[in-house]
Amino acid sequence: MPEVPAKLAFFLRRETILAAFVLSGLVTAIIDGMRVGTQEVWITGLVTIVTFSLLAWFTHQRRLLATWATILVLIVTGSGYLYDSFNSLAHASEGMVLVDIFKVVAGIYLTWGALIIHRERHAGD
């Protein structure tokens, strides 16, 4: 198997993927909170951040149930970003092309991250 360059290896590390996972929940919560602006959305965002953080922590500790849950949430979140951005790009309704391209990259990264975590789930055994 060919050696991965050091800059790329950083993005393929388990810890980096889990940090991006928590960061995606934080950014989504902030954007939804600002867009809608109701107290319920802020509470839901806070619960999302806490849940994503706990899942990431227990996945980092290599807990099996948390790892599987994180893999599933990563796939759903990543594919959701991809669906939203491709749908927005196809309809060209909003004109926020830069945000949509960022969501495509984040969606691909989170989905690929789920595959990496799935592959490494028994690496410590």
Coordinates of C-alpha atoms in Angstrom, one line a residue:
M1 CA 0.0 0.0 0.0
P2 CA 1.5 3.4 -1.0
E3 CA 2.5 5.8 1.8
V4 CA 0.1 8.7 2.4
P5 CA 1.7 12.2 2.5
A6 CA 1.9 13.8 5.9
K7 CA -0.5 16.6 5.1
L8 CA -3.2 14.2 3.9
A9 CA -2.5 11.8 6.8
F10 CA -3.6 14.5 9.2
F11 CA -7.0 14.6 7.6
L12 CA -7.4 10.9 7.7
R13 CA -6.7 10.6 11.4
R14 CA -9.5 9.4 13.7
E15 CA -9.2 12.4 16.0
T16 CA -9.4 14.9 13.1
I17 CA -12.5 13.2 11.7
L18 CA -14.2 13.2 15.2
A19 CA -13.3 16.9 15.6
A20 CA -14.8 17.7 12.2
F21 CA -17.9 15.7 13.3
V22 CA -18.4 17.8 16.4
L23 CA -17.5 21.0 14.5
S24 CA -20.2 20.2 11.9
G25 CA -22.8 19.8 14.6
L26 CA -21.7 23.1 16.1
V27 CA -21.8 25.0 12.8
T28 CA -25.2 23.5 11.9
A29 CA -26.6 24.5 15.3
I30 CA -25.3 28.1 14.9
I31 CA -26.6 28.5 11.4
D32 CA -30.0 27.0 12.2
G33 CA -30.2 29.1 15.3
M34 CA -29.5 32.3 13.4
R35 CA -31.7 31.4 10.5
V36 CA -34.8 30.5 12.6
G37 CA -34.0 32.4 15.7
T38 CA -36.4 30.6 18.1
Q39 CA -35.5 29.3 21.5
E40 CA -36.5 25.7 20.5
V41 CA -33.9 25.7 17.8
W42 CA -31.2 26.9 20.1
I43 CA -32.1 24.2 22.6
T44 CA -32.1 21.5 19.9
G45 CA -28.7 22.8 18.7
L46 CA -27.3 22.6 22.2
V47 CA -28.6 19.0 22.5
T48 CA -27.0 18.2 19.1
I49 CA -23.6 19.6 20.2
V50 CA -23.7 17.7 23.5
T51 CA -24.7 14.5 21.7
F52 CA -22.1 14.8 19.0
S53 CA -19.4 15.6 21.6
L54 CA -20.3 12.5 23.7
L55 CA -20.4 10.3 20.7
A56 CA -17.1 11.6 19.6
W57 CA -15.5 11.1 23.0
F58 CA -16.7 7.6 23.5
T59 CA -15.7 6.7 19.9
H60 CA -12.3 8.1 20.7
Q61 CA -12.2 5.8 23.7
R62 CA -13.1 2.9 21.2
R63 CA -16.5 2.0 22.8
L64 CA -18.2 -0.2 20.3
L65 CA -21.8 1.1 20.6
A66 CA -20.7 4.7 20.4
T67 CA -18.5 3.9 17.4
W68 CA -21.4 2.3 15.5
A69 CA -23.7 5.2 16.4
T70 CA -21.0 7.7 15.3
I71 CA -20.6 5.9 12.0
L72 CA -24.3 6.0 11.3
V73 CA -24.6 9.7 12.3
L74 CA -21.6 10.6 10.1
I75 CA -23.1 8.8 7.1
V76 CA -26.5 10.5 7.7
T77 CA -24.9 14.0 8.3
G78 CA -22.5 13.7 5.4
S79 CA -25.1 12.5 2.9
G80 CA -27.5 15.1 4.2
Y81 CA -25.0 17.8 3.4
L82 CA -24.4 16.3 0.0
Y83 CA -28.2 16.1 -0.7
D84 CA -28.8 19.7 0.4
S85 CA -25.9 21.2 -1.5
F86 CA -26.6 19.3 -4.7
N87 CA -30.2 20.1 -4.5
S88 CA -29.4 23.8 -4.0
L89 CA -26.8 23.8 -6.8
A90 CA -29.2 22.1 -9.2
H91 CA -32.0 24.6 -8.6
A92 CA -29.7 27.6 -8.3
S93 CA -32.3 29.2 -6.1
E94 CA -30.2 30.8 -3.4
G95 CA -27.1 32.0 -5.1
M96 CA -24.8 30.9 -2.2
V97 CA -22.6 28.7 -4.4
L98 CA -19.6 29.0 -2.1
V99 CA -21.6 27.6 0.9
D100 CA -22.9 24.8 -1.3
I101 CA -19.4 23.9 -2.4
F102 CA -18.3 23.9 1.2
K103 CA -21.2 21.6 2.1
V104 CA -20.2 19.2 -0.7
V105 CA -16.6 19.0 0.6
A106 CA -17.9 18.6 4.2
G107 CA -20.4 15.9 3.1
I108 CA -17.7 14.0 1.3
Y109 CA -15.3 14.3 4.2
L110 CA -17.8 13.2 6.8
T111 CA -19.0 10.2 4.7
W112 CA -15.4 9.2 4.0
G113 CA -14.6 9.7 7.7
A114 CA -17.4 7.2 8.6
L115 CA -15.7 4.6 6.4
I116 CA -12.3 5.3 8.0
I117 CA -13.7 5.0 11.5
H118 CA -15.5 1.8 10.4
R119 CA -12.3 0.4 9.1
E120 CA -10.3 1.3 12.2
R121 CA -12.9 0.2 14.8
H122 CA -10.9 -2.8 15.9
A123 CA -7.4 -1.4 15.3
G124 CA -6.6 -1.3 19.0
D125 CA -7.5 -5.0 19.6

